[in-house]
Short mmCIF file of C-alpha atoms in Angstrom, two decimals:
data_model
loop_
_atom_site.label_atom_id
_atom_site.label_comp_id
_atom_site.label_asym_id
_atom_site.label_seq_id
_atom_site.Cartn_x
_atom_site.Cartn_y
_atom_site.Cartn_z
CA UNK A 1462 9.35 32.85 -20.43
CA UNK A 1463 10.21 29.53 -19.23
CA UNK A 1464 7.89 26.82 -20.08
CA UNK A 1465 6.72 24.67 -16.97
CA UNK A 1466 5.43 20.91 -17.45
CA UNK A 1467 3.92 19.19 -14.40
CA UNK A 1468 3.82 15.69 -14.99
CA UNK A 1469 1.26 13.25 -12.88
CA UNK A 1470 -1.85 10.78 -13.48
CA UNK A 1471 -3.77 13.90 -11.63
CA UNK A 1472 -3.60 13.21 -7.87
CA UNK A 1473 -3.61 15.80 -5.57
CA UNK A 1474 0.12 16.05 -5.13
CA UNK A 1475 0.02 16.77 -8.96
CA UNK A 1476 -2.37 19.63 -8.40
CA UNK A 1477 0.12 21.09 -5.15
CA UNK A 1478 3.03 20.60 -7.47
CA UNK A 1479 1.47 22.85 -10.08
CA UNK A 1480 0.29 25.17 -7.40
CA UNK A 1481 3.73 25.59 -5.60
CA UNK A 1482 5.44 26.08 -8.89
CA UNK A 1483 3.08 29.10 -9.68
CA UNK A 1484 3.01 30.60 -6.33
CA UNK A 1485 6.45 30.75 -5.89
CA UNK A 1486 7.00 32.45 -9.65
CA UNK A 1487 4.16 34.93 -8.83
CA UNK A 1488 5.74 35.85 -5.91
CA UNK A 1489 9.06 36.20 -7.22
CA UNK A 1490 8.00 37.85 -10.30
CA UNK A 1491 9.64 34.61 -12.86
CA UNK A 1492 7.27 34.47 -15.75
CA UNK A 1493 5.89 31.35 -16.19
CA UNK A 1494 3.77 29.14 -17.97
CA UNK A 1495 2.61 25.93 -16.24
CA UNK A 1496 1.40 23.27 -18.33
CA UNK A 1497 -0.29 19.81 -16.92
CA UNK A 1498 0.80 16.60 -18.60
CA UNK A 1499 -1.45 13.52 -17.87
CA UNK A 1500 -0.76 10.95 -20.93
CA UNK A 1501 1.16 8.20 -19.35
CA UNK A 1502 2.99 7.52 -22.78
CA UNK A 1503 4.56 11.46 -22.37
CA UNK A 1504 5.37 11.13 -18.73
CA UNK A 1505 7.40 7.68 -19.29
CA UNK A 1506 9.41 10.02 -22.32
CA UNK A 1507 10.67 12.22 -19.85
CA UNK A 1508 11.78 9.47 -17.87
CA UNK A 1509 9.60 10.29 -14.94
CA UNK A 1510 8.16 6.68 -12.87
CA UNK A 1511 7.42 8.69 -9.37
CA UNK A 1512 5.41 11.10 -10.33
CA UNK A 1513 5.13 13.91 -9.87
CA UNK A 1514 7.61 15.14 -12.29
CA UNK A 1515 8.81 18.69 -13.29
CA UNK A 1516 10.07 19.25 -16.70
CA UNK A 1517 11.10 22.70 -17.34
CA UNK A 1518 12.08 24.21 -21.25
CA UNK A 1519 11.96 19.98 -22.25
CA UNK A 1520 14.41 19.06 -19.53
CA UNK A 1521 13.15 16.67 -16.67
CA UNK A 1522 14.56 18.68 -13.36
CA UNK A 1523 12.16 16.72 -10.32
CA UNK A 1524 10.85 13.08 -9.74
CA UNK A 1525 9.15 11.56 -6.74
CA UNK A 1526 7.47 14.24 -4.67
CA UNK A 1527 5.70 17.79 -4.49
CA UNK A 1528 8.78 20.05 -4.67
CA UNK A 1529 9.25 22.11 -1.05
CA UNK A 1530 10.65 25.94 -2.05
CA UNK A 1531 14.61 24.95 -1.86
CA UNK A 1532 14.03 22.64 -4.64
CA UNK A 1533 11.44 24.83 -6.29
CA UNK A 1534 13.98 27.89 -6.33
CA UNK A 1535 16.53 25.66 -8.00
CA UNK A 1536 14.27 24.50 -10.64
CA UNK A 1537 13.37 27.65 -11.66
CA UNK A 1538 17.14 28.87 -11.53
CA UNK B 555 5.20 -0.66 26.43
CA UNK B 556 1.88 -0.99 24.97
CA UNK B 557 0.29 -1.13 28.55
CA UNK B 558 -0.36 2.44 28.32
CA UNK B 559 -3.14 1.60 26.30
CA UNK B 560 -5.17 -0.50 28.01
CA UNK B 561 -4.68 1.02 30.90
CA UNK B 562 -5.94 4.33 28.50
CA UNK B 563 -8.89 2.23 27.83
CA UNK B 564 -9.76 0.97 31.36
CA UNK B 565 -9.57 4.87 32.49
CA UNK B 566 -11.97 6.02 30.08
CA UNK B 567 -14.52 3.20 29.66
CA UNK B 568 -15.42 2.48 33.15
CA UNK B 569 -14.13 5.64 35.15
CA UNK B 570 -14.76 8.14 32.92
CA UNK B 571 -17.78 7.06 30.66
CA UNK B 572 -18.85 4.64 34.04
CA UNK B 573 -19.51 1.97 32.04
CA UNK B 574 -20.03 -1.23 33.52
CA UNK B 575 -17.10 -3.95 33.47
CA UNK B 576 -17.85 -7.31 31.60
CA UNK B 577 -20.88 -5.98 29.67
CA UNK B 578 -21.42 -6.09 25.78
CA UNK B 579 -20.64 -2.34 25.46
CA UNK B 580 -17.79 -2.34 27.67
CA UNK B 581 -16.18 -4.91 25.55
CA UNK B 582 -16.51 -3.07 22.41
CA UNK B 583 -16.13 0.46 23.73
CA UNK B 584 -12.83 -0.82 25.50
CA UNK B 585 -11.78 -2.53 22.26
CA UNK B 586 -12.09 0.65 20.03
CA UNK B 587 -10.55 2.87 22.69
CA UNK B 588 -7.33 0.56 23.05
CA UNK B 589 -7.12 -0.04 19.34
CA UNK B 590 -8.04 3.47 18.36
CA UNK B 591 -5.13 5.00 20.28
CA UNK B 592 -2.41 2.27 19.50
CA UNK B 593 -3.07 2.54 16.13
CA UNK B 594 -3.11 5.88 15.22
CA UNK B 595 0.11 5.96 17.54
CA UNK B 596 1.85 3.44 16.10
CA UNK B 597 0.96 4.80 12.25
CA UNK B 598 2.27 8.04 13.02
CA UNK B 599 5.64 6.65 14.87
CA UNK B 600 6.43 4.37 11.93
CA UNK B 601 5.29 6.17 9.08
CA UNK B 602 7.23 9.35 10.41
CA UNK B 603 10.66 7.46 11.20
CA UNK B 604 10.37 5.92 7.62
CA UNK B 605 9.99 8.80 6.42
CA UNK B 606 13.57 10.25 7.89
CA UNK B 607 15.16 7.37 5.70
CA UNK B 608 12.97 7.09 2.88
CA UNK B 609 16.31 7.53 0.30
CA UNK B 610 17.33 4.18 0.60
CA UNK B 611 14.87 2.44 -1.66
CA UNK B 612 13.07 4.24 -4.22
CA UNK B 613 11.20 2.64 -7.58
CA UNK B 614 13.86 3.59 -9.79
CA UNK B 615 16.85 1.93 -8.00
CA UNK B 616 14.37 -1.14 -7.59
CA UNK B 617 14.20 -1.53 -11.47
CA UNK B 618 17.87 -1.08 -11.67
CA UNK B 619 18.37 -4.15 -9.39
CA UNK B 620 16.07 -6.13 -10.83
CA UNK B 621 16.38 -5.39 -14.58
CA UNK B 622 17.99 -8.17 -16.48
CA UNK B 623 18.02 -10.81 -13.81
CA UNK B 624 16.69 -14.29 -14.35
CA UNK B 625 13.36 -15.16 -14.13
CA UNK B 626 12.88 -17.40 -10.87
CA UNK B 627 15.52 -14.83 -9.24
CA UNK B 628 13.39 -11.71 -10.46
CA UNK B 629 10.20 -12.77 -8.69
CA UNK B 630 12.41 -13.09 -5.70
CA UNK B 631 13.87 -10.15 -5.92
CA UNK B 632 10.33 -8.42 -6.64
CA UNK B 633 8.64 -9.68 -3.74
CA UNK B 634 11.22 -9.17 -1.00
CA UNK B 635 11.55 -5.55 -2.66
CA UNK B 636 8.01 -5.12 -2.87
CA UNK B 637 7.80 -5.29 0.87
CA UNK B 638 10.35 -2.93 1.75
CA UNK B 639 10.16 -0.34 -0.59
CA UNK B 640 6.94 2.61 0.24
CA UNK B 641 5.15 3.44 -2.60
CA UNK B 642 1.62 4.66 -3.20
CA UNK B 643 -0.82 2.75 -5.37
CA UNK B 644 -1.16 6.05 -8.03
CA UNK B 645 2.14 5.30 -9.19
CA UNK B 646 1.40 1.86 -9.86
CA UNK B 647 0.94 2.82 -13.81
CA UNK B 648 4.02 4.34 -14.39
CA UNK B 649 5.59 1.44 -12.39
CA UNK B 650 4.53 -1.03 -14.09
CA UNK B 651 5.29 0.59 -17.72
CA UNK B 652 8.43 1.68 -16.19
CA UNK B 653 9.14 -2.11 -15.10
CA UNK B 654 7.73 -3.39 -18.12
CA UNK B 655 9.93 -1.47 -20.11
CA UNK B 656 12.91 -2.05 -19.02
CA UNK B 657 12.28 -5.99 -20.14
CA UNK B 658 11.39 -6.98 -16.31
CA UNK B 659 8.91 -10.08 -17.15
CA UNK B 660 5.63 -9.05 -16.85
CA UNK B 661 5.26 -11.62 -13.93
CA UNK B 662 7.91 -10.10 -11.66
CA UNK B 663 6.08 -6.75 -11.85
CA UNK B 664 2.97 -8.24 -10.89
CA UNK B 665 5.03 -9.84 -8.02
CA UNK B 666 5.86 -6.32 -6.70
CA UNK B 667 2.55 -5.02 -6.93
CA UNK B 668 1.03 -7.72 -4.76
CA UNK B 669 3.48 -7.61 -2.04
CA UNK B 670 4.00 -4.22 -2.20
CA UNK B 671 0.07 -3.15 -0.29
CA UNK B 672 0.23 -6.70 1.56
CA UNK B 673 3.50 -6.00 3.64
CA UNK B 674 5.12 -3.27 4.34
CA UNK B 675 6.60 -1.84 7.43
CA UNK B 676 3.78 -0.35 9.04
CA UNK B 677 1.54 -3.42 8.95
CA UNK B 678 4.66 -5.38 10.17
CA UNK B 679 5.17 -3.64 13.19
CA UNK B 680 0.90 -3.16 13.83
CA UNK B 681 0.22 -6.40 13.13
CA UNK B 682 3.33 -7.66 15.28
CA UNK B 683 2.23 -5.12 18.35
CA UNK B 684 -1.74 -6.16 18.01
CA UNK B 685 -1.61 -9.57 17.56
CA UNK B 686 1.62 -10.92 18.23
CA UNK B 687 4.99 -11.69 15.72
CA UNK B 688 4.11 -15.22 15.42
CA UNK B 689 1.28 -14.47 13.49
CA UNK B 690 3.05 -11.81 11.70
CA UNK B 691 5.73 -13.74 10.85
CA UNK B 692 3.36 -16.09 9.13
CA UNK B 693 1.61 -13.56 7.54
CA UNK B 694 4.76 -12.17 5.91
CA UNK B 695 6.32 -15.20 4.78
CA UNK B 696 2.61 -16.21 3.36
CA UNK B 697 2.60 -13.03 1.53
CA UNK B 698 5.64 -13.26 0.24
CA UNK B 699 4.82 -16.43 -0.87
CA UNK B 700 1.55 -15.43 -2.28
CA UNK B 701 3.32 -12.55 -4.36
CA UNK B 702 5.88 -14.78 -5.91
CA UNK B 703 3.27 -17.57 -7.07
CA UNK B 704 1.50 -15.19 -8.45
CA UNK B 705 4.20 -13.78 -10.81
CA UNK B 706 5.01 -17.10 -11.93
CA UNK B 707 1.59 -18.16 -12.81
CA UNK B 708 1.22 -14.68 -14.81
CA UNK B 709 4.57 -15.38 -16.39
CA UNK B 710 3.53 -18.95 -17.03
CA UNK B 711 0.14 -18.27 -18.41
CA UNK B 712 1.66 -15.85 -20.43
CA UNK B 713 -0.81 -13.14 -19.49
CA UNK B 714 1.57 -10.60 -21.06
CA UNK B 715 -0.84 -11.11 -23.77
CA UNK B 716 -2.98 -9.21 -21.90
CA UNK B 717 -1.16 -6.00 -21.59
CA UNK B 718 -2.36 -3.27 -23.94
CA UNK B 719 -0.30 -3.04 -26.91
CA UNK B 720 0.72 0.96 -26.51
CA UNK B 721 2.17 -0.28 -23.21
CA UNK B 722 4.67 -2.04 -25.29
CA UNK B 723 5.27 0.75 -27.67
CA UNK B 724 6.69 3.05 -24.92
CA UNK B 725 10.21 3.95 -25.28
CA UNK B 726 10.70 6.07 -22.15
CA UNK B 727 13.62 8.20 -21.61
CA UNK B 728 16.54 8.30 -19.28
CA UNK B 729 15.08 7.39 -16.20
CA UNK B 730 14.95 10.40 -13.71
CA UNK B 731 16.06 9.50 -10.06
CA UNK B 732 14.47 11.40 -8.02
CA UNK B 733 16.54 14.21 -5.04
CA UNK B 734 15.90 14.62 -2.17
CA UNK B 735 16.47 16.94 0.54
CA UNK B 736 18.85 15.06 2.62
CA UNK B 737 19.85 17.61 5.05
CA UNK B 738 18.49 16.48 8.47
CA UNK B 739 15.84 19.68 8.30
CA UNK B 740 14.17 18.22 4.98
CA UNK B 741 14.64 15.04 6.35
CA UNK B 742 12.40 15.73 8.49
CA UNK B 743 9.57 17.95 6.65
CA UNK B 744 9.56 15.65 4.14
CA UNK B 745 8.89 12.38 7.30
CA UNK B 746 5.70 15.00 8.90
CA UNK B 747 4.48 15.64 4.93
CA UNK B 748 3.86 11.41 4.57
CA UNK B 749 3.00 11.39 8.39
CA UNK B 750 0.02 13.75 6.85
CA UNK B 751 -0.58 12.21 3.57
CA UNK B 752 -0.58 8.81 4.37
CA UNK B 753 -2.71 8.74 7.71
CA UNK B 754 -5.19 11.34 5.81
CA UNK B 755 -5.10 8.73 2.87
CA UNK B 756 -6.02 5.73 5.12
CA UNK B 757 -7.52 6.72 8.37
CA UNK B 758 -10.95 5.72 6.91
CA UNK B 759 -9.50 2.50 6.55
CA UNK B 760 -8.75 2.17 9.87
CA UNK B 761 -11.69 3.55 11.56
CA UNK B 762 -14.16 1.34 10.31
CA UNK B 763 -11.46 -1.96 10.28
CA UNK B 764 -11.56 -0.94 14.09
CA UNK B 765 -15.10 -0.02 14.58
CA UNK B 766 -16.14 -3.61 12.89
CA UNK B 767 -13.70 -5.54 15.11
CA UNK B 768 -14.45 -3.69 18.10
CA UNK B 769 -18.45 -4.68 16.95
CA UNK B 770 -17.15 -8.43 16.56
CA UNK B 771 -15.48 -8.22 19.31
CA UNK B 772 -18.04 -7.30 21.90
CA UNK B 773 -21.65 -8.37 20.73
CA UNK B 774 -21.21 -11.27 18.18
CA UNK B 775 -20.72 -14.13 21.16
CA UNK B 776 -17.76 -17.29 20.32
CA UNK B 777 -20.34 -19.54 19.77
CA UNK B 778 -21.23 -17.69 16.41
CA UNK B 779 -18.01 -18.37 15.15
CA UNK B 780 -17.29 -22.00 16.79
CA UNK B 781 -20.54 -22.82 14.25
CA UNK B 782 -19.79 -21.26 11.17
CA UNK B 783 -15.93 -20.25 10.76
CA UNK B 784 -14.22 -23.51 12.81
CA UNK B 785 -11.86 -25.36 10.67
CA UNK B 786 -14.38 -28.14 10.15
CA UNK B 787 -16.56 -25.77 7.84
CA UNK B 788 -14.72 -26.24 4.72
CA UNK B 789 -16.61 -23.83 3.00
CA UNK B 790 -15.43 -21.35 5.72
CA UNK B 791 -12.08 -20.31 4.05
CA UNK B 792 -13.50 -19.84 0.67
CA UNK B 793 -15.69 -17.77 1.74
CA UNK B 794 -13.31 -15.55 4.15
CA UNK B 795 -11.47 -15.16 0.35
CA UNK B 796 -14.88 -14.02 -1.97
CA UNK B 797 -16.43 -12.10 1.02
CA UNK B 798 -12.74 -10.01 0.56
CA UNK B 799 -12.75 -9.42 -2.69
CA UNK B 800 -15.29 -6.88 -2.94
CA UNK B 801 -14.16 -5.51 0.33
CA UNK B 802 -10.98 -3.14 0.13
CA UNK B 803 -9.28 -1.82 2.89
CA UNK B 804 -5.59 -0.79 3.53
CA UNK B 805 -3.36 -3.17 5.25
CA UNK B 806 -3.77 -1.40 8.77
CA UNK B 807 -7.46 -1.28 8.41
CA UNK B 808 -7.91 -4.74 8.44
CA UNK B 809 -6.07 -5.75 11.60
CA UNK B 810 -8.43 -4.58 14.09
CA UNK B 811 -10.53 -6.85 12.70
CA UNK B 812 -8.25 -9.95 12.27
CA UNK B 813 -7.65 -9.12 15.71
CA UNK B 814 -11.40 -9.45 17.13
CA UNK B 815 -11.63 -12.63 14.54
CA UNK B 816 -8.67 -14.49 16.53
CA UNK B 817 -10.03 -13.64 19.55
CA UNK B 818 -13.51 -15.70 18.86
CA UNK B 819 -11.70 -18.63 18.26
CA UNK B 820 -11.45 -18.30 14.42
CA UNK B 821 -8.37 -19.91 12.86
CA UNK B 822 -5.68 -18.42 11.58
CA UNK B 823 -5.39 -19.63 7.76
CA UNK B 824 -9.31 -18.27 7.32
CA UNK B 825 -8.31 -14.80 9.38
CA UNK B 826 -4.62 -14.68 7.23
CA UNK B 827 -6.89 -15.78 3.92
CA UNK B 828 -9.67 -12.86 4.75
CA UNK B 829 -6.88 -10.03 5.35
CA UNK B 830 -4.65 -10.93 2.51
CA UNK B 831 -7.79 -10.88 0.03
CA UNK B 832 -9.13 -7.85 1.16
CA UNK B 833 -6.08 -5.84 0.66
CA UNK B 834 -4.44 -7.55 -2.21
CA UNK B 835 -7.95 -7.88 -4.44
CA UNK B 836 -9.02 -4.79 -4.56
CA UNK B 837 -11.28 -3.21 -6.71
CA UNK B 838 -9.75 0.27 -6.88
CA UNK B 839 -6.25 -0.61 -7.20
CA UNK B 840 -7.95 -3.15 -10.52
CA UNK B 841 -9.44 -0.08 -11.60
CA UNK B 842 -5.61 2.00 -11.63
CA UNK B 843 -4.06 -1.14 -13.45
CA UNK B 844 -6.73 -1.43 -15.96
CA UNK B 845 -5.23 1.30 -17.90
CA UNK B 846 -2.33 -1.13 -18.44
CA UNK B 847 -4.04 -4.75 -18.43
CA UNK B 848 -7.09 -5.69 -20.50
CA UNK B 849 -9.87 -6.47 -18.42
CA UNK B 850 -9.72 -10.59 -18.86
CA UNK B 851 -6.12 -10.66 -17.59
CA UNK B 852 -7.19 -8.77 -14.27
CA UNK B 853 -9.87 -11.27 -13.95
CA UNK B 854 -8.02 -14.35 -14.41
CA UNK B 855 -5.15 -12.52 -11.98
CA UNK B 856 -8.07 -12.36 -9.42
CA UNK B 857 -8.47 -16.05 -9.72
CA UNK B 858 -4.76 -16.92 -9.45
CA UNK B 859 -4.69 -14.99 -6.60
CA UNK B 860 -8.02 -16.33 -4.89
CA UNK B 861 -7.05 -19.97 -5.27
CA UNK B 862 -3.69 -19.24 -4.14
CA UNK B 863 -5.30 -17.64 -0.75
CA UNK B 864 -7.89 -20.54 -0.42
CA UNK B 865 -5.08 -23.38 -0.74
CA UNK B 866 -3.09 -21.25 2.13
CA UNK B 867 -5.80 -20.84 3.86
CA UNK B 868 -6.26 -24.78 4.34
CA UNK B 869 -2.62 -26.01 4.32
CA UNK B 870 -2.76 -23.47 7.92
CA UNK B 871 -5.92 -24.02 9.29
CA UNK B 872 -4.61 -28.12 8.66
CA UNK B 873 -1.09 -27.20 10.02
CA UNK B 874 -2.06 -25.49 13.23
CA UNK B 875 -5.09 -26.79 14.71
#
């Protein structure tokens, strides 16, 4: 199971980003947990400044934007 | 170009709704007609074709150019950056840790967060469209100016004392750049998703910025304003400043209503002074950077920035008159 961190102050493109991410593993059967990281301290460690972020198994993959399914599929990958 | 909507207006105010020409409601029915579709047109033209280049500039690449540069060059480089680069006031935080971090002075990261809401493209080409470039151009070159005192002063009032101390203790990692989809297809999802986000975010903004002016505009008579806001009222600019400090609106949102001020006969430092502290002091973008700033180094940043708006708002209203 691969370990999904959503990084973001909680705005709403925080909330789509976690949304999208889950969506597209339910629908393509990846098993996934997704995990919401708010702490400002945590995001800056992963090197994320436009959030939203995407860190997947510890390893920051997206910066900058709500992922569209392209970039969601090669996250996951 | 921008015929189209006036003539928009004229069509709809007195043939369609039959109002009659020259009256009080006319005026202000006309006025929020005209402004109401240019606007919105205008936002969604600019905010759409920025949106097909947005990978030029990004945060990140602006801390790269600005990291390790000398002071008086760093505020430069903030401002001017400021201006060009989009960015949306819930990434302020990270920003300015990110900024911060990286050994940026304090002051040149407060420089990019003042210019950054005061210009940016949108507002450029509104503003410029609305009210004429002159005007614009002052208001850009004021800002600029504005946003550059301001990071000295917090540099040279050493309000990084101010900054909360886990803000210091930060050691972020390798900074993340972000990708994007720069085939001409997510080009252009990606332009329509800000087109969305951005006019949903602000529209509010602009509605009642337009409704006010087109209220100025048609029922408070020149006279009004010839009293109480002519350049002889000294007290006229300080005020414009302290009535905009509890007022927030975004950039766009404020020009219909510069734009009905100008019109009365008000002059331009107090309009310039009222816009820029209206969307530069604003309460809920004080609230996001209180995480990082104790609360008496947002206050005295108010000031700096008040008295920097009144002084501009004289040396104008004595320059052109």
């Amino acid at each position: 199971m691969k370990n999904v961190k959503v990084l973001g102050s909680g705005c709403k493109k925080c909330q789509q980003t976690a949304d999208a991410i889950q969506k597209y593993a339910d629908d393509n059967n990846i098993d996934i947990e997704v995990e919401k990281v708010t702490d400002m301290a945590e995001i800056m460690r992963y090197g994320v400044m436009s959030t939203p972020g995407v860190v997947v198994d510890e390893v920051t993959v997206h910066a900058g934007g709500v992922p569209n399914d392209e970039q969601i599929k090669a996250i996951l990958a | 170009m921008f015929e189209f909507f006036t003539w928009l207006a004229d069509v709809l105010t007195y043939d369609i709704m039959g109002i009659e020409r020259a009256t009080k409601l006319a005026d202000a029915i006309h006025f929020f007609i005209e402004d109401t579709s240019k606007i919105f047109f205008l936002l969604t033209l600019i905010i759409f074709l920025m949106g097909l280049f947005r990978s030029i500039l990004s945060p990140e690449k602006i801390r790269g150019y600005i990291e390790g540069k000398p002071k008086g060059v760093s505020y430069f480089l903030a401002v001017g950056l400021g201006a060009v680069t989009p960015f949306c006031s819930c990434s302020s935080v990270p920003l300015f840790i990110g900024f911060v971090e990286a050994g940026i002075p304090v002051g040149a990261t407060m420089a990019f967060l003042i210019a950054s809401p005061m210009i940016n493209e949108v507002a450029v080409v509104v503003l410029g469209t609305v009210i004429g470039w002159e005007m614009t151009a002052i208001y850009v070159v004021t800002g600029l100016l504005v946003g550059m005192f301001g990071g000295w002063a917090t540099d040279f009032f050493k309000m990084e004392r101010y900054v909360e101390d886990y803000v210091w203790k930060i050691r972020t990692g390798q900074i993340v750049t972000p990708s994007y989809d720069t085939t001409w297809k997510g080009r252009i999802i990606f332009a329509w998703g800000e087109v969305k986000e951005i006019v949903g975010r602000i529209w509010k903004y602009v509605f009642i910025g337009i409704a006010i002016g087109a209220a100025l505009h048609g029922y408070v008579p020149t006279s009004f304003f010839a009293e109480y806001a002519s350049a002889d009222n000294l007290f006229a600019v300080p005020l414009a400043v302290l009535s905009g400090i509890p007022l927030y609106s975004n950039a766009t949102g404020v020009i219909p209503v510069a734009e009905a001020l100008l019109g009365k006969g008000v002059p331009i430092g107090t309009v310039i002074v009222l816009m820029m502290s209206v969307v530069a002091i604003s309460i809920p973008e004080f609230v996001i950077l209180r995480k990082v700033i104790r609360i008496q180094g947002l206050v005295y940043f108010a000031s700096f920035l008040a008295l920097a708006f009144i002084f501009v708002g004289y040396m104008f209203n004595a320059l052109v008159s």
